[in-house]
């Protein structure tokens, strides 16, 4: 592919990103303006890894496309070049700054939905991104967000040959700090950090710029401390983040499960957030018998009610997700339950 290098639009530790315009008269002139990620051929392992993974992932509307690679010789230096889809809207990090330091929750929900769809595709194909953050989430001209920068991505299940810090410390998960484990669950933790940063304009971990990296990693890996969930968020948003910020990666929700959460999949006609508050009971006295609940609704709930995302609805599709104590606490709450399911009922006399 013949192309002309344009202005530099981004820089990384080992590579630069420039505009790339197909040459007039070339076979690829019909292609739109592209971005080219370039680095020295002697230090091209990350960019080559990105190319290989993008090829394996194939086409996905929520992931930046690859148009191929090539080598060039410029100013006495031999470069390895990866041609990519150009995101004219810049990164989500820039969008947050342009918006005054934070985004409205409606935008956060919309962007998060697209990011989750991209992660679902990545994870389903056996990879983990390992560096989800606002700088690696790019916006196209139609304001659609796509996941970019797969230099640190890896196939899940690979054994780590040595201890390493893979990714950005502020977005690292507890298992990556403690056990050198970088998998799909780590991407979900990082997504939660990105959601907090979109909503507040600040890192999910409340720390000063001069904070020592090792001190931050100790906070992430040791003890029960979790990233701060913004109090200004809706109850749906807080609940969504609580599914991302789970210390045990085995209990953390997956991208597939989170796409069923109403924070990203359910809105009303005016795009306002669906309330999480349980229905209020009209009776003021305690029930006197097992069937003394005239205000309970036993019919099939509407898909937009809180029952549609309750733990029972999720369990019916994905299996048990909580401990027995959690289920007892949920049953003891005043949230109404749907007793119409008959999957595991038995007849008694």
Short mmCIF file of C-alpha atoms in Angstrom, two decimals:
data_model
loop_
_atom_site.label_atom_id
_atom_site.label_comp_id
_atom_site.label_asym_id
_atom_site.label_seq_id
_atom_site.Cartn_x
_atom_site.Cartn_y
_atom_site.Cartn_z
CA UNK A 1 0.00 0.00 0.00
CA UNK A 2 1.39 3.37 -1.01
CA UNK A 3 0.75 6.22 1.39
CA UNK A 4 2.10 9.60 2.48
CA UNK A 5 2.93 10.36 6.10
CA UNK A 6 1.11 13.39 7.52
CA UNK A 7 1.32 15.25 10.79
CA UNK A 8 2.01 13.46 14.08
CA UNK A 9 -1.16 13.02 16.14
CA UNK A 10 0.14 10.92 19.05
CA UNK A 11 3.25 9.64 20.76
CA UNK A 12 3.93 6.63 22.95
CA UNK A 13 6.96 5.26 24.76
CA UNK A 14 8.18 3.31 21.72
CA UNK A 15 6.04 4.50 18.79
CA UNK A 16 4.44 7.54 17.18
CA UNK A 17 1.10 7.85 15.42
CA UNK A 18 0.76 9.99 12.30
CA UNK A 19 -1.85 10.63 9.66
CA UNK A 20 -1.46 8.45 6.57
CA UNK A 21 -2.97 9.47 3.23
CA UNK A 22 -3.13 6.98 0.31
CA UNK A 23 -1.14 8.21 -2.66
CA UNK A 24 -3.05 9.48 -5.69
CA UNK A 25 -3.35 6.87 -8.37
CA UNK A 26 -2.68 3.98 -5.98
CA UNK A 27 -4.94 0.94 -5.80
CA UNK A 28 -5.94 1.97 -2.25
CA UNK A 29 -6.94 5.56 -3.01
CA UNK A 30 -10.55 4.65 -2.19
CA UNK A 31 -9.59 4.08 1.45
CA UNK A 32 -10.32 6.91 3.90
CA UNK A 33 -7.62 8.79 5.75
CA UNK A 34 -5.75 6.39 8.01
CA UNK A 35 -3.46 6.55 11.02
CA UNK A 36 -0.04 4.91 10.93
CA UNK A 37 1.69 3.69 14.07
CA UNK A 38 5.45 3.66 13.51
CA UNK A 39 8.45 2.47 15.48
CA UNK A 40 12.01 1.35 14.85
CA UNK A 41 12.20 -2.15 13.44
CA UNK A 42 14.59 -2.94 16.30
CA UNK A 43 11.90 -2.13 18.88
CA UNK A 44 8.72 -3.23 17.13
CA UNK A 45 7.59 -6.21 19.23
CA UNK A 46 4.56 -4.41 20.72
CA UNK A 47 3.34 -3.03 17.39
CA UNK A 48 3.84 -6.39 15.69
CA UNK A 49 1.90 -8.04 18.52
CA UNK A 50 -0.91 -5.54 17.93
CA UNK A 51 -1.00 -6.40 14.22
CA UNK A 52 -1.15 -10.16 14.89
CA UNK A 53 -3.96 -9.84 17.44
CA UNK A 54 -6.04 -7.48 15.28
CA UNK A 55 -5.73 -9.96 12.42
CA UNK A 56 -6.96 -12.79 14.66
CA UNK A 57 -9.82 -10.74 16.07
CA UNK A 58 -11.12 -9.94 12.60
CA UNK A 59 -13.74 -7.31 11.89
CA UNK A 60 -15.67 -5.84 14.82
CA UNK A 61 -17.46 -2.46 14.80
CA UNK A 62 -16.19 -1.72 18.31
CA UNK A 63 -12.48 -2.30 17.61
CA UNK A 64 -10.12 -0.13 15.56
CA UNK A 65 -9.47 -1.76 12.16
CA UNK A 66 -6.07 -2.73 10.78
CA UNK A 67 -5.30 -2.10 7.09
CA UNK A 68 -2.00 -3.96 7.05
CA UNK A 69 1.65 -3.26 7.79
CA UNK A 70 4.84 -2.36 5.95
CA UNK A 71 8.40 -1.14 6.49
CA UNK A 72 9.85 2.18 5.39
CA UNK A 73 13.25 3.86 5.39
CA UNK A 74 13.08 7.51 6.46
CA UNK A 75 15.88 9.88 7.46
CA UNK A 76 18.32 7.03 7.84
CA UNK A 77 16.01 4.98 10.09
CA UNK A 78 14.11 1.83 9.17
CA UNK A 79 10.54 1.86 10.52
CA UNK A 80 7.90 -0.78 11.05
CA UNK A 81 4.48 0.74 10.24
CA UNK A 82 1.00 -0.45 11.16
CA UNK A 83 -1.84 1.19 9.20
CA UNK A 84 -4.98 1.67 11.29
CA UNK A 85 -8.45 3.16 11.12
CA UNK A 86 -8.30 6.90 11.83
CA UNK A 87 -10.33 8.08 14.83
CA UNK A 88 -10.96 11.75 14.12
CA UNK A 89 -12.64 12.34 17.48
CA UNK A 90 -9.49 11.59 19.49
CA UNK A 91 -9.50 9.65 22.74
CA UNK A 92 -12.10 9.53 25.49
CA UNK A 93 -9.48 11.12 27.75
CA UNK A 94 -9.49 14.18 25.48
CA UNK A 95 -13.28 14.16 25.27
CA UNK A 96 -13.54 14.30 29.08
CA UNK A 97 -11.21 17.30 29.16
CA UNK A 98 -13.11 19.07 26.37
CA UNK A 99 -16.38 18.48 28.24
CA UNK A 100 -15.10 20.36 31.29
CA UNK A 101 -13.69 17.46 33.28
CA UNK A 102 -16.56 14.97 33.27
CA UNK A 103 -19.23 13.50 31.02
CA UNK A 104 -23.00 13.32 31.61
CA UNK A 105 -24.14 9.90 32.73
CA UNK A 106 -26.10 9.38 29.51
CA UNK A 107 -22.85 9.60 27.53
CA UNK A 108 -21.03 7.37 30.01
CA UNK A 109 -23.71 4.71 29.59
CA UNK A 110 -23.58 4.88 25.80
CA UNK A 111 -19.79 4.69 25.61
CA UNK A 112 -19.67 1.89 28.18
CA UNK A 113 -22.14 -0.17 26.16
CA UNK A 114 -19.89 0.02 23.08
CA UNK A 115 -16.74 -0.75 25.07
CA UNK A 116 -18.40 -3.83 26.58
CA UNK A 117 -19.39 -5.08 23.13
CA UNK A 118 -15.80 -4.71 22.02
CA UNK A 119 -14.54 -6.53 25.11
CA UNK A 120 -17.08 -9.30 24.59
CA UNK A 121 -15.65 -9.86 21.10
CA UNK A 122 -12.05 -9.76 22.35
CA UNK A 123 -12.72 -12.17 25.22
CA UNK A 124 -14.80 -14.55 23.11
CA UNK A 125 -11.84 -14.91 20.76
CA UNK A 126 -9.53 -15.88 23.62
CA UNK A 127 -7.70 -12.61 24.27
CA UNK A 128 -7.39 -10.04 27.05
CA UNK A 129 -6.61 -6.41 26.16
CA UNK A 130 -4.59 -5.74 29.35
CA UNK A 131 -4.51 -1.94 28.94
CA UNK A 132 -8.07 -0.62 28.93
CA UNK A 133 -7.99 3.09 29.78
CA UNK A 134 -9.46 6.32 28.41
CA UNK A 135 -6.40 7.03 26.24
CA UNK A 136 -6.92 3.71 24.43
CA UNK A 137 -10.63 4.27 23.76
CA UNK A 138 -10.97 6.29 20.56
CA UNK A 139 -13.87 8.21 19.05
CA UNK A 140 -14.78 8.25 15.38
CA UNK A 141 -16.50 11.06 13.54
CA UNK A 142 -19.95 9.67 14.37
CA UNK A 143 -19.06 9.79 18.10
CA UNK A 144 -18.84 6.01 18.28
CA UNK A 145 -16.14 4.67 20.59
CA UNK A 146 -13.71 1.90 19.59
CA UNK A 147 -11.03 -0.01 21.52
CA UNK A 148 -7.48 0.60 20.32
CA UNK A 149 -3.83 -0.12 21.21
CA UNK A 150 -3.45 -3.90 21.47
CA UNK A 151 0.30 -3.84 22.01
CA UNK A 152 0.02 -5.37 25.49
CA UNK A 153 -2.85 -7.72 24.65
CA UNK A 154 -2.26 -11.42 25.13
CA UNK A 155 -3.97 -14.73 24.67
CA UNK A 156 -5.73 -15.83 27.84
CA UNK A 157 -4.32 -18.84 29.65
CA UNK A 158 -0.73 -18.09 28.69
CA UNK A 159 1.78 -18.63 31.47
CA UNK A 160 3.77 -15.58 32.54
CA UNK A 161 7.48 -16.31 32.23
CA UNK A 162 8.38 -13.64 34.76
CA UNK A 163 6.82 -11.08 37.06
CA UNK A 164 5.92 -7.90 35.21
CA UNK A 165 3.74 -4.82 35.30
CA UNK A 166 1.57 -5.09 32.20
CA UNK A 167 -0.64 -2.09 31.63
CA UNK A 168 -1.23 1.15 33.54
CA UNK A 169 -0.97 0.92 37.37
CA UNK A 170 -4.08 3.04 38.04
CA UNK A 171 -6.15 0.54 36.05
CA UNK A 172 -4.54 -2.69 37.26
CA UNK A 173 -6.64 -5.32 39.00
CA UNK A 174 -5.84 -6.99 42.35
CA UNK A 175 -5.02 -10.34 40.74
CA UNK A 176 -2.54 -8.74 38.34
CA UNK A 177 -0.77 -7.09 41.29
CA UNK A 178 -0.84 -10.09 43.60
CA UNK A 179 -0.58 -13.06 41.27
CA UNK A 180 0.82 -11.65 38.01
CA UNK A 181 -2.47 -12.74 36.43
CA UNK A 182 -3.65 -10.85 33.35
CA UNK A 183 -6.96 -12.13 32.02
CA UNK A 184 -10.38 -11.06 30.87
CA UNK A 185 -11.50 -10.23 34.43
CA UNK A 186 -8.71 -7.66 34.62
CA UNK A 187 -10.22 -5.85 31.62
CA UNK A 188 -13.53 -5.58 33.49
CA UNK A 189 -11.80 -4.07 36.54
CA UNK A 190 -10.07 -1.55 34.25
CA UNK A 191 -13.40 -0.77 32.58
CA UNK A 192 -14.82 0.13 35.99
CA UNK A 193 -11.91 2.51 36.54
CA UNK A 194 -12.56 4.06 33.11
CA UNK A 195 -16.27 4.55 33.92
CA UNK A 196 -15.39 6.37 37.15
CA UNK A 197 -12.93 8.59 35.29
CA UNK A 198 -15.47 9.40 32.58
CA UNK A 199 -18.02 10.41 35.20
CA UNK A 200 -15.71 12.40 37.51
CA UNK A 201 -12.69 13.34 35.41
CA UNK A 202 -10.51 11.87 38.17
CA UNK A 203 -8.82 8.48 38.63
CA UNK A 204 -10.85 5.81 40.41
CA UNK A 205 -8.08 5.57 43.01
CA UNK A 206 -7.98 8.77 45.03
CA UNK A 207 -4.25 9.50 45.01
CA UNK A 208 -2.02 12.47 44.34
CA UNK A 209 0.08 12.73 41.13
CA UNK A 210 3.28 12.31 43.13
CA UNK A 211 2.07 9.07 44.77
CA UNK A 212 4.67 6.30 44.66
CA UNK A 213 3.70 3.52 42.24
CA UNK A 214 4.53 0.79 44.73
CA UNK A 215 2.34 2.44 47.36
CA UNK A 216 -0.53 2.46 44.85
CA UNK A 217 0.01 -1.20 43.97
CA UNK A 218 -0.09 -2.12 47.66
CA UNK A 219 -3.45 -0.35 48.00
CA UNK A 220 -4.77 -2.24 44.99
CA UNK A 221 -3.50 -5.67 45.98
CA UNK A 222 -3.60 -5.70 49.78
CA UNK A 223 -6.62 -5.39 52.04
CA UNK A 224 -10.25 -4.74 51.21
CA UNK A 225 -10.00 -1.20 49.82
CA UNK A 226 -11.82 -0.67 46.53
CA UNK A 227 -11.82 2.20 44.03
CA UNK A 228 -14.14 5.03 45.03
CA UNK A 229 -17.61 4.82 43.46
CA UNK A 230 -18.94 8.36 42.85
CA UNK A 231 -21.80 9.22 45.18
CA UNK A 232 -23.34 11.39 42.45
CA UNK A 233 -23.96 8.41 40.19
CA UNK A 234 -27.39 6.88 39.83
CA UNK A 235 -28.14 3.74 41.79
CA UNK A 236 -27.85 1.78 38.55
CA UNK A 237 -24.41 3.20 37.92
CA UNK A 238 -23.25 2.39 41.43
CA UNK A 239 -24.55 -1.16 41.13
CA UNK A 240 -22.83 -1.58 37.75
CA UNK A 241 -19.49 -0.50 39.23
CA UNK A 242 -19.96 -2.82 42.20
CA UNK A 243 -19.98 -5.71 39.72
CA UNK A 244 -16.69 -4.50 38.20
CA UNK A 245 -14.89 -3.80 41.48
CA UNK A 246 -14.91 -7.31 42.97
CA UNK A 247 -11.58 -8.40 44.45
CA UNK A 248 -12.02 -12.05 43.50
CA UNK A 249 -11.79 -12.25 39.66
CA UNK A 250 -13.88 -15.44 39.69
CA UNK A 251 -16.83 -13.50 41.12
CA UNK A 252 -16.38 -10.42 38.93
CA UNK A 253 -19.01 -10.07 36.23
CA UNK A 254 -18.01 -10.73 32.62
CA UNK A 255 -18.57 -8.44 29.64
CA UNK A 256 -21.45 -10.67 28.52
CA UNK A 257 -23.13 -10.40 31.91
CA UNK A 258 -22.59 -6.65 32.23
CA UNK A 259 -24.24 -6.06 28.85
CA UNK A 260 -27.44 -7.33 30.53
CA UNK A 261 -27.18 -4.73 33.28
CA UNK A 262 -29.75 -1.92 32.90
CA UNK A 263 -27.07 0.75 33.37
CA UNK A 264 -26.05 0.07 29.77
CA UNK A 265 -29.00 -1.79 28.25
CA UNK A 266 -32.16 -0.12 29.65
CA UNK A 267 -33.30 3.48 29.37
CA UNK A 268 -36.68 5.15 29.34
CA UNK A 269 -37.97 7.12 26.35
CA UNK A 270 -36.38 10.32 27.62
CA UNK A 271 -33.07 8.49 28.26
CA UNK A 272 -33.32 8.96 32.01
CA UNK A 273 -32.12 6.25 34.35
CA UNK A 274 -34.54 3.54 35.41
CA UNK A 275 -35.07 3.64 39.16
CA UNK A 276 -33.53 0.89 41.27
CA UNK A 277 -35.80 1.51 44.23
CA UNK A 278 -37.97 -1.48 45.12
CA UNK A 279 -41.72 -1.09 44.87
CA UNK A 280 -43.27 0.33 48.02
CA UNK A 281 -45.78 -1.79 49.90
CA UNK A 282 -49.16 -0.34 50.67
CA UNK A 283 -49.76 -2.38 53.83
CA UNK A 284 -48.41 -0.99 57.07
CA UNK A 285 -48.76 -4.11 59.25
CA UNK A 286 -46.75 -7.31 59.24
CA UNK A 287 -48.25 -10.30 57.38
CA UNK A 288 -50.13 -12.79 59.51
CA UNK A 289 -49.63 -15.81 57.28
CA UNK A 290 -47.53 -17.14 54.40
CA UNK A 291 -50.00 -15.87 51.78
CA UNK A 292 -50.86 -12.57 53.42
CA UNK A 293 -49.11 -10.44 50.73
CA UNK A 294 -51.93 -8.95 48.64
CA UNK A 295 -49.65 -6.27 47.17
CA UNK A 296 -47.13 -8.71 45.69
CA UNK A 297 -47.15 -8.91 41.89
CA UNK A 298 -46.76 -12.51 40.75
CA UNK A 299 -47.09 -12.04 37.00
CA UNK A 300 -44.22 -11.98 34.50
CA UNK A 301 -42.36 -8.70 35.07
CA UNK A 302 -41.75 -6.14 32.38
CA UNK A 303 -38.23 -6.18 30.89
CA UNK A 304 -37.70 -2.64 32.14
CA UNK A 305 -38.38 -3.40 35.79
CA UNK A 306 -35.70 -4.04 38.35
CA UNK A 307 -36.74 -7.72 38.34
CA UNK A 308 -35.33 -8.07 34.81
CA UNK A 309 -31.82 -7.54 36.13
CA UNK A 310 -32.30 -9.14 39.54
CA UNK A 311 -29.94 -11.83 40.72
CA UNK A 312 -32.53 -14.51 39.91
CA UNK A 313 -32.81 -13.33 36.29
CA UNK A 314 -29.05 -13.30 35.91
CA UNK A 315 -28.67 -16.70 37.60
CA UNK A 316 -31.22 -18.25 35.28
CA UNK A 317 -28.97 -17.38 32.34
CA UNK A 318 -25.47 -17.51 33.74
CA UNK A 319 -25.69 -19.76 36.79
CA UNK A 320 -25.22 -18.99 40.47
CA UNK A 321 -23.26 -15.81 41.06
CA UNK A 322 -23.55 -15.19 44.78
CA UNK A 323 -22.98 -16.98 48.05
CA UNK A 324 -25.87 -18.48 50.04
CA UNK A 325 -25.54 -15.63 52.54
CA UNK A 326 -25.97 -13.08 49.74
CA UNK A 327 -29.10 -14.84 48.51
CA UNK A 328 -30.54 -14.95 52.01
CA UNK A 329 -29.90 -11.23 52.42
CA UNK A 330 -31.64 -10.56 49.10
CA UNK A 331 -34.65 -12.67 50.10
CA UNK A 332 -34.80 -10.86 53.43
CA UNK A 333 -34.94 -7.46 51.73
CA UNK A 334 -38.15 -5.75 50.70
CA UNK A 335 -37.47 -6.19 46.99
CA UNK A 336 -40.32 -8.18 45.42
CA UNK A 337 -39.57 -11.56 43.90
CA UNK A 338 -41.00 -13.40 40.92
CA UNK A 339 -42.36 -16.70 42.21
CA UNK A 340 -43.88 -17.66 38.85
CA UNK A 341 -40.78 -19.55 37.63
CA UNK A 342 -41.33 -23.28 37.88
CA UNK A 343 -37.96 -24.68 36.79
CA UNK A 344 -37.02 -26.18 40.14
CA UNK A 345 -40.42 -26.48 41.86
CA UNK A 346 -41.73 -29.88 42.95
CA UNK A 347 -45.28 -30.93 43.67
CA UNK A 348 -46.14 -31.57 47.31
CA UNK A 349 -49.30 -32.73 49.02
#
